[in-house]
């Protein structure tokens, strides 16, 4: 099992947060202790999927970066929100959703070394099997850090020319940073596109493994990040494909 | 490593400005085995001199030279843990972003309101 899985996309809105939440949940269903960090400090959101309400958020990643608390104090056990099938645990480290706190971290910056230490501390103190890092799109300092220290990098892209080009940049950066394992997830694929062809083309373009090709889904759109898809649609083809990603991750590293 | 490579690495480090820490862009620019060494140290948190010697596969004198150069450029620092010297990557702090001042002003007021609540 890899220790650190970073989930990235060059462009926004590809499905990083939904993929992270779903794969984290499926790993926990398999009995793993999973940490999820919302490293999208500028536009956080994955807490919504896990049903963590703003007034219950307590400490956030921002508080840790400002030296107000230890990293363990920012970890929220959200397992209870994921149904009864979860044998493992999911701990979420949210980023602050308060406008003023987002502004402050953007204005003042933060200690990148502390962020790096925080990832490792979380793994140790919560005895995590895996830590998943949900990132801001594009390449900024915390995103590059999370790529650099990842054992597996999961890159999400849509079948879109802008995504294709941007993904090329990420793949190049990840290779330069010697990320041990890189996998692609093609998301929001129109029903009319032949899955096998999409997979083959993407694999050929980046010389990297495609872990899943996920169709565009009205059910996913309708859920609108209000929950973790795999817990609501256990028999959906997307759930089956995401299970393969979880299984693939468990086998790697 | 060959003497030529070792000299080139030394030259590469000497040519760099002294910094307030390693940025991810530095990591992308530096050549092997320097970038690999720093990346490995980042993942490990802290490492001993013996760890670095083993990682580089170099003798102590050369390891010492490389670590000293990395320290002089601000990329690595030494710490004492239980009497043992350890080496850590020193990551550069992320700088704040400039926004038009009236925008910061509006946001600062918002922060105060949130803090009062
Ligand atoms: N396979 C899919 N079919 C339909 N809608 C999807 C699918 N995957 C994700 N979505 C929707 O796309 C939107 C963006 O998803 P998500 O927030 O996970 O992306 P993101 O990459 O994290 O975005 P950001 O870059 O803003 O962080 C959400 O409304 C989500 O419900
Ligand atoms: Mg997101």
Short mmCIF file of C-alpha atoms and ligand atoms in Angstrom, two decimals:
data_model
loop_
_atom_site.label_atom_id
_atom_site.label_comp_id
_atom_site.label_asym_id
_atom_site.label_seq_id
_atom_site.Cartn_x
_atom_site.Cartn_y
_atom_site.Cartn_z
CA UNK A 1 0.00 0.00 0.00
CA UNK A 2 1.46 3.39 -0.94
CA UNK A 3 1.72 5.86 1.92
CA UNK A 4 0.98 9.08 0.08
CA UNK A 5 -1.42 9.34 -2.85
CA UNK A 6 -1.73 12.82 -4.37
CA UNK A 7 -4.68 13.60 -6.58
CA UNK A 8 -4.04 16.29 -9.12
CA UNK A 9 -5.30 17.83 -12.33
CA UNK A 10 -3.83 20.63 -14.37
CA UNK A 11 -7.20 22.24 -14.93
CA UNK A 12 -10.05 22.75 -12.49
CA UNK A 13 -13.31 20.89 -12.13
CA UNK A 14 -12.04 17.57 -13.47
CA UNK A 15 -13.33 15.57 -10.49
CA UNK A 16 -10.34 15.49 -8.11
CA UNK A 17 -12.31 16.03 -4.92
CA UNK A 18 -15.03 13.55 -5.86
CA UNK A 19 -12.47 10.95 -6.91
CA UNK A 20 -10.46 11.47 -3.72
CA UNK A 21 -13.51 11.14 -1.47
CA UNK A 22 -14.80 8.08 -3.27
CA UNK A 23 -11.50 6.24 -3.46
CA UNK A 24 -10.75 7.10 0.19
CA UNK A 25 -14.14 5.66 1.17
CA UNK A 26 -13.59 2.50 -0.88
CA UNK A 27 -10.18 1.99 0.72
CA UNK A 28 -11.81 2.35 4.14
CA UNK A 29 -14.47 -0.18 3.10
CA UNK A 30 -11.53 -2.51 2.44
CA UNK A 31 -10.47 -1.96 6.04
CA UNK A 32 -7.79 0.71 5.58
CA UNK A 33 -7.17 3.67 7.82
CA UNK A 34 -7.24 6.57 5.40
CA UNK A 35 -6.31 10.22 5.87
CA UNK A 36 -7.56 12.87 3.46
CA UNK A 37 -6.01 16.32 3.40
CA UNK A 38 -7.69 19.21 1.66
CA UNK A 39 -4.55 20.90 0.34
CA UNK A 40 -6.67 23.17 -1.83
CA UNK A 41 -6.17 26.04 0.59
CA UNK A 42 -7.38 28.64 -1.89
CA UNK A 43 -10.64 26.90 -2.78
CA UNK A 44 -11.37 24.10 -0.31
CA UNK A 45 -14.39 21.87 -0.70
CA UNK A 46 -13.91 18.15 -0.05
CA UNK A 47 -15.38 18.51 3.49
CA UNK A 48 -18.79 18.95 1.81
CA UNK A 49 -18.58 15.47 0.30
CA UNK A 50 -17.79 13.99 3.70
CA UNK A 51 -20.69 15.85 5.32
CA UNK A 52 -18.48 17.91 7.63
CA UNK A 53 -20.43 21.03 8.45
CA UNK A 54 -18.73 24.37 8.75
CA UNK A 55 -19.72 24.94 12.37
CA UNK A 56 -18.38 21.47 13.32
CA UNK A 57 -15.08 22.01 11.59
CA UNK A 58 -13.09 22.93 14.67
CA UNK A 59 -9.42 23.20 13.74
CA UNK A 60 -8.45 23.33 10.09
CA UNK A 61 -5.21 22.95 8.18
CA UNK A 62 -4.89 26.74 8.34
CA UNK A 63 -4.75 26.63 12.16
CA UNK A 64 -1.95 24.07 11.98
CA UNK A 65 -0.01 26.17 9.46
CA UNK A 66 -0.37 29.18 11.76
CA UNK A 67 1.00 27.20 14.70
CA UNK A 68 -2.31 27.23 16.59
CA UNK A 69 -2.58 23.44 16.96
CA UNK A 70 -1.01 20.09 16.19
CA UNK A 71 -1.88 18.38 12.94
CA UNK A 72 -3.78 15.59 14.77
CA UNK A 73 -6.15 18.21 16.17
CA UNK A 74 -7.19 19.12 12.62
CA UNK A 75 -8.14 15.53 11.71
CA UNK A 76 -11.88 14.86 11.82
CA UNK A 77 -13.12 11.29 11.90
CA UNK A 78 -15.84 11.32 9.23
CA UNK A 79 -16.31 7.53 9.07
CA UNK A 80 -19.78 7.69 10.62
CA UNK A 81 -21.01 9.75 7.65
CA UNK A 82 -20.07 7.01 5.19
CA UNK A 83 -22.62 4.32 5.99
CA UNK A 84 -22.29 0.98 7.73
CA UNK A 85 -20.01 -0.86 5.32
CA UNK A 86 -16.83 0.90 6.37
CA UNK A 87 -14.52 -1.37 8.33
CA UNK A 88 -11.61 1.06 8.34
CA UNK A 89 -11.58 4.76 9.10
CA UNK A 90 -11.53 8.03 7.21
CA UNK A 91 -9.95 11.10 8.80
CA UNK A 92 -10.36 14.42 7.06
CA UNK A 93 -8.10 17.42 7.49
CA UNK A 94 -10.18 20.27 6.08
CA UNK A 95 -8.95 23.65 4.93
CA UNK A 96 -10.71 26.64 6.37
CA UNK A 97 -13.77 27.83 4.48
CA UNK A 98 -13.82 31.20 6.25
CA UNK A 99 -13.20 33.95 3.68
CA UNK A 100 -10.96 35.86 6.07
CA UNK A 101 -8.81 32.83 6.80
CA UNK A 102 -8.45 31.97 3.13
CA UNK A 103 -7.48 35.57 2.48
CA UNK A 104 -4.93 35.47 5.28
CA UNK A 105 -3.18 32.35 4.07
CA UNK A 106 -3.05 33.76 0.53
CA UNK A 107 -1.81 37.13 1.72
CA UNK A 108 0.76 35.97 4.26
CA UNK A 109 1.82 32.69 2.75
CA UNK A 110 2.78 29.86 5.09
CA UNK A 111 5.57 27.55 6.23
CA UNK A 112 5.89 24.88 3.55
CA UNK A 113 8.20 22.82 5.76
CA UNK A 114 5.47 22.61 8.38
CA UNK A 115 3.05 21.32 5.76
CA UNK A 116 5.50 18.59 4.76
CA UNK A 117 6.08 17.61 8.41
CA UNK A 118 2.31 17.61 8.95
CA UNK A 119 1.75 14.97 6.28
CA UNK A 120 4.26 12.62 7.88
CA UNK A 121 3.04 13.33 11.42
CA UNK A 122 -0.52 12.48 10.39
CA UNK A 123 0.53 9.13 8.97
CA UNK A 124 2.41 8.31 12.15
CA UNK A 125 0.06 9.55 14.86
CA UNK A 126 -3.15 8.29 13.24
CA UNK A 127 -1.41 5.07 12.12
CA UNK A 128 -2.65 5.61 8.59
CA UNK A 129 -2.33 3.01 5.87
CA UNK A 130 -2.61 5.75 3.29
CA UNK A 131 -2.81 9.52 3.11
CA UNK A 132 -4.65 11.06 0.16
CA UNK A 133 -3.97 14.68 -0.75
CA UNK A 134 -6.62 16.60 -2.69
CA UNK A 135 -4.94 19.51 -4.45
CA UNK A 136 -5.63 22.82 -6.10
CA UNK A 137 -5.61 22.59 -9.90
CA UNK A 138 -2.49 23.71 -11.70
CA UNK A 139 1.01 23.85 -10.31
CA UNK A 140 1.53 25.87 -7.15
CA UNK A 141 3.92 25.30 -4.25
CA UNK A 142 1.70 23.00 -2.16
CA UNK A 143 0.58 21.07 -5.22
CA UNK A 144 4.17 20.57 -6.36
CA UNK A 145 5.17 19.56 -2.84
CA UNK A 146 2.40 16.98 -2.69
CA UNK A 147 3.45 15.63 -6.09
CA UNK A 148 7.11 15.52 -5.08
CA UNK A 149 6.50 13.49 -1.93
CA UNK A 150 3.82 11.18 -3.33
CA UNK A 151 4.26 7.45 -3.77
CA UNK A 152 1.40 7.45 -6.24
CA UNK A 153 0.20 10.39 -8.26
CA UNK A 154 -3.35 10.11 -9.55
CA UNK A 155 -3.92 12.58 -12.38
CA UNK A 156 -7.50 13.30 -13.35
CA UNK A 157 -8.36 14.58 -16.80
CA UNK A 158 -11.38 14.99 -19.02
CA UNK A 159 -11.41 14.08 -22.68
CA UNK A 160 -10.79 17.71 -23.61
CA UNK A 161 -8.00 19.23 -25.68
CA UNK A 162 -7.08 21.75 -22.96
CA UNK A 163 -6.92 18.99 -20.38
CA UNK A 164 -4.78 16.86 -22.71
CA UNK A 165 -2.16 19.55 -23.09
CA UNK A 166 -2.17 20.50 -19.40
CA UNK A 167 -1.88 16.89 -18.34
CA UNK A 168 1.25 16.64 -20.44
CA UNK A 169 2.81 19.35 -18.28
CA UNK A 170 1.91 17.54 -15.04
CA UNK A 171 3.21 14.22 -16.35
CA UNK A 172 6.50 15.86 -17.28
CA UNK A 173 6.83 17.48 -13.86
CA UNK A 174 6.02 14.22 -12.09
CA UNK A 175 8.66 12.40 -14.13
CA UNK A 176 11.21 15.10 -13.33
CA UNK A 177 10.34 14.71 -9.63
CA UNK A 178 10.76 10.92 -9.93
CA UNK A 179 7.28 10.07 -8.63
CA UNK A 180 7.46 6.29 -8.27
CA UNK A 181 4.01 5.56 -9.67
CA UNK A 182 1.73 7.65 -11.81
CA UNK A 183 -1.80 6.74 -12.90
CA UNK A 184 -4.38 8.58 -14.93
CA UNK A 185 -8.13 8.69 -14.48
CA UNK A 186 -10.15 9.93 -17.43
CA UNK A 187 -13.39 11.40 -16.08
CA UNK A 188 -16.63 12.76 -17.50
CA UNK A 189 -16.32 10.74 -20.69
CA UNK A 190 -19.42 11.18 -22.88
CA UNK A 191 -21.45 7.99 -23.32
CA UNK A 192 -20.83 8.14 -27.07
CA UNK A 193 -17.05 7.77 -26.66
CA UNK A 194 -15.73 4.19 -26.86
CA UNK A 195 -14.06 3.54 -23.47
CA UNK A 196 -11.32 1.25 -24.78
CA UNK A 197 -10.30 3.71 -27.44
CA UNK A 198 -10.12 6.58 -24.93
CA UNK A 199 -7.99 4.43 -22.62
CA UNK A 200 -5.63 3.36 -25.39
CA UNK A 201 -5.19 6.88 -26.71
CA UNK A 202 -4.48 8.38 -23.30
CA UNK A 203 -2.06 5.59 -22.38
CA UNK A 204 -0.23 6.08 -25.62
CA UNK A 205 -0.12 9.87 -25.30
CA UNK A 206 1.48 9.89 -21.83
CA UNK A 207 3.09 6.46 -21.62
CA UNK A 208 1.33 6.06 -18.30
CA UNK A 209 -1.22 3.63 -16.93
CA UNK A 210 -4.90 4.57 -17.08
CA UNK A 211 -6.47 3.37 -13.82
CA UNK A 212 -10.04 4.09 -14.90
CA UNK A 213 -12.19 5.66 -17.58
CA UNK A 214 -15.27 7.10 -15.88
CA UNK A 215 -18.35 8.04 -17.86
CA UNK A 216 -20.07 11.35 -17.48
CA UNK A 217 -23.00 10.59 -15.22
CA UNK A 218 -26.26 12.40 -14.58
CA UNK A 219 -26.49 10.72 -11.15
CA UNK A 220 -23.10 12.17 -10.21
CA UNK A 221 -24.17 15.59 -11.45
CA UNK A 222 -27.44 15.35 -9.53
CA UNK A 223 -25.66 14.31 -6.33
CA UNK A 224 -23.71 17.55 -6.82
CA UNK A 225 -20.98 16.70 -4.26
CA UNK A 226 -23.61 16.42 -1.50
CA UNK A 227 -22.27 13.01 -0.57
CA UNK A 228 -19.87 10.24 -1.49
CA UNK A 229 -21.19 8.68 -4.68
CA UNK A 230 -20.14 5.08 -4.00
CA UNK A 231 -22.15 5.01 -0.76
CA UNK A 232 -25.28 6.20 -2.58
CA UNK A 233 -24.90 4.18 -5.79
CA UNK A 234 -23.18 0.93 -4.80
CA UNK A 235 -24.17 -0.83 -8.05
CA UNK A 236 -23.38 1.98 -10.49
CA UNK A 237 -20.74 1.41 -13.23
CA UNK A 238 -18.77 4.39 -11.85
CA UNK A 239 -18.64 2.68 -8.46
CA UNK A 240 -17.36 -0.50 -10.11
CA UNK A 241 -14.65 1.47 -11.91
CA UNK A 242 -13.66 3.36 -8.75
CA UNK A 243 -13.40 0.04 -6.90
CA UNK A 244 -10.82 -0.99 -9.47
CA UNK A 245 -8.87 2.18 -8.74
CA UNK A 246 -8.94 1.40 -5.00
CA UNK A 247 -7.91 -2.15 -5.68
CA UNK A 248 -5.12 -1.00 -7.98
CA UNK A 249 -3.85 1.43 -5.34
CA UNK A 250 -3.83 -1.28 -2.69
CA UNK A 251 -1.62 -3.39 -4.94
CA UNK A 252 0.89 -0.65 -5.77
CA UNK A 253 3.90 0.56 -3.82
CA UNK B 1 30.42 9.16 -8.91
CA UNK B 2 33.09 10.25 -11.33
CA UNK B 3 35.27 13.18 -10.48
CA UNK B 4 33.87 15.13 -13.44
CA UNK B 5 30.29 14.71 -12.25
CA UNK B 6 31.23 15.58 -8.70
CA UNK B 7 32.91 18.78 -9.86
CA UNK B 8 29.93 19.64 -12.02
CA UNK B 9 27.54 19.24 -9.07
CA UNK B 10 29.74 21.43 -6.95
CA UNK B 11 29.80 24.02 -9.72
CA UNK B 12 26.03 23.82 -10.11
CA UNK B 13 25.52 24.52 -6.42
CA UNK B 14 28.14 27.25 -6.30
CA UNK B 15 26.45 29.05 -9.18
CA UNK B 16 23.16 29.29 -7.28
CA UNK B 17 22.16 32.24 -5.15
CA UNK B 18 21.98 31.79 -1.44
CA UNK B 19 18.31 31.18 -0.65
CA UNK B 20 15.85 31.19 2.19
CA UNK B 21 15.07 27.60 1.45
CA UNK B 22 14.33 25.09 -1.26
CA UNK B 23 11.48 25.89 -3.61
CA UNK B 24 9.79 23.27 -5.70
CA UNK B 25 11.09 25.09 -8.77
CA UNK B 26 14.65 24.53 -7.46
CA UNK B 27 13.87 20.85 -7.17
CA UNK B 28 12.78 20.85 -10.80
CA UNK B 29 15.90 22.72 -11.93
CA UNK B 30 18.60 20.87 -10.01
CA UNK B 31 20.16 17.89 -11.71
CA UNK B 32 20.60 14.36 -10.41
CA UNK B 33 21.66 13.19 -7.94
CA UNK B 34 21.05 16.51 -6.12
CA UNK B 35 17.32 16.68 -6.86
CA UNK B 36 16.92 13.01 -5.96
CA UNK B 37 18.83 13.52 -2.71
CA UNK B 38 16.71 16.50 -1.67
CA UNK B 39 13.46 14.77 -2.65
CA UNK B 40 14.43 11.68 -0.64
CA UNK B 41 15.32 13.88 2.36
CA UNK B 42 11.96 15.67 2.09
CA UNK B 43 10.15 12.34 2.19
CA UNK B 44 12.18 11.08 5.12
CA UNK B 45 11.93 14.20 7.27
CA UNK B 46 15.43 13.90 8.66
CA UNK B 47 18.40 11.75 7.81
CA UNK B 48 21.81 11.06 9.33
CA UNK B 49 25.18 11.63 7.75
CA UNK B 50 25.50 7.87 7.29
CA UNK B 51 22.12 7.79 5.49
CA UNK B 52 23.31 10.46 3.05
CA UNK B 53 26.61 8.71 2.47
CA UNK B 54 24.74 5.52 1.68
CA UNK B 55 22.24 7.30 -0.54
CA UNK B 56 24.94 8.96 -2.61
CA UNK B 57 27.27 5.98 -2.52
CA UNK B 58 30.10 8.39 -1.85
CA UNK B 59 32.95 8.61 0.62
CA UNK B 60 32.61 10.78 3.70
CA UNK B 61 34.70 13.64 2.39
CA UNK B 62 32.58 14.11 -0.72
CA UNK B 63 29.33 13.67 1.20
CA UNK B 64 30.52 16.34 3.59
CA UNK B 65 31.36 18.68 0.72
CA UNK B 66 27.94 18.25 -0.90
CA UNK B 67 26.05 18.68 2.39
CA UNK B 68 28.07 21.78 3.21
CA UNK B 69 27.28 23.28 -0.20
CA UNK B 70 23.58 22.50 0.21
CA UNK B 71 23.65 24.08 3.65
CA UNK B 72 25.46 27.18 2.41
CA UNK B 73 22.79 27.71 -0.24
CA UNK B 74 20.07 27.42 2.37
CA UNK B 75 18.62 24.13 1.09
CA UNK B 76 19.56 21.94 4.04
CA UNK B 77 19.98 22.49 7.75
CA UNK B 78 21.54 20.51 10.53
CA UNK B 79 19.68 19.71 13.72
CA UNK B 80 20.65 17.80 16.83
CA UNK B 81 18.30 15.01 17.84
CA UNK B 82 19.31 13.10 20.96
CA UNK B 83 22.94 14.04 20.47
CA UNK B 84 22.98 12.91 16.85
CA UNK B 85 23.38 15.37 13.99
CA UNK B 86 20.57 15.03 11.47
CA UNK B 87 19.98 16.76 8.18
CA UNK B 88 16.68 18.22 7.03
CA UNK B 89 15.60 19.97 3.88
CA UNK B 90 14.84 23.60 4.57
CA UNK B 91 11.74 24.41 2.51
CA UNK B 92 11.26 28.02 1.48
CA UNK B 93 8.21 29.64 3.05
CA UNK B 94 5.42 30.33 0.59
CA UNK B 95 5.25 34.03 -0.06
CA UNK B 96 1.96 35.90 0.17
CA UNK B 97 0.27 36.94 -3.03
CA UNK B 98 -0.13 40.55 -4.01
CA UNK B 99 -3.70 41.72 -4.59
CA UNK B 100 -4.95 45.26 -5.12
CA UNK B 101 -4.87 46.89 -1.69
CA UNK B 102 -8.58 47.75 -1.59
CA UNK B 103 -9.36 44.06 -2.03
CA UNK B 104 -7.11 43.15 0.90
CA UNK B 105 -8.76 45.92 2.87
CA UNK B 106 -12.22 44.48 2.24
CA UNK B 107 -11.01 41.01 3.18
CA UNK B 108 -9.26 42.30 6.31
CA UNK B 109 -12.55 43.74 7.49
CA UNK B 110 -14.14 40.38 6.85
CA UNK B 111 -11.44 38.69 8.99
CA UNK B 112 -12.12 41.06 11.86
CA UNK B 113 -15.83 40.31 11.66
CA UNK B 114 -15.17 36.58 11.71
CA UNK B 115 -12.80 36.88 14.65
CA UNK B 116 -15.31 38.87 16.64
CA UNK B 117 -17.94 36.20 16.13
N1 LIG C 1 -18.22 11.46 -13.85
C1 LIG C 1 -18.88 12.59 -13.61
N2 LIG C 1 -20.07 12.83 -14.23
C2 LIG C 1 -20.74 13.97 -13.99
N3 LIG C 1 -20.36 14.92 -13.16
C3 LIG C 1 -19.19 14.75 -12.50
C4 LIG C 1 -18.40 13.57 -12.68
N4 LIG C 1 -17.31 13.68 -11.89
C5 LIG C 1 -17.42 14.86 -11.26
N5 LIG C 1 -18.54 15.52 -11.60
C6 LIG C 1 -18.99 16.84 -11.14
O1 LIG C 1 -18.04 17.79 -11.56
C7 LIG C 1 -17.94 18.84 -10.61
C8 LIG C 1 -16.50 19.04 -10.19
O2 LIG C 1 -16.09 17.92 -9.44
P1 LIG C 1 -14.97 18.07 -8.30
O3 LIG C 1 -15.30 19.16 -7.38
O4 LIG C 1 -14.73 16.72 -7.75
O5 LIG C 1 -13.75 18.51 -9.23
P2 LIG C 1 -12.34 19.13 -8.76
O6 LIG C 1 -11.36 18.68 -9.78
O7 LIG C 1 -12.08 18.79 -7.36
O8 LIG C 1 -12.62 20.68 -8.92
P3 LIG C 1 -11.63 21.86 -8.42
O9 LIG C 1 -10.55 21.93 -9.46
O10 LIG C 1 -12.51 23.06 -8.41
O11 LIG C 1 -11.12 21.48 -7.08
C9 LIG C 1 -18.88 18.47 -9.46
O12 LIG C 1 -20.09 19.13 -9.64
C10 LIG C 1 -19.07 16.97 -9.65
O13 LIG C 1 -20.31 16.54 -9.16
MG1 LIG C 2 -11.50 20.03 -5.70
#
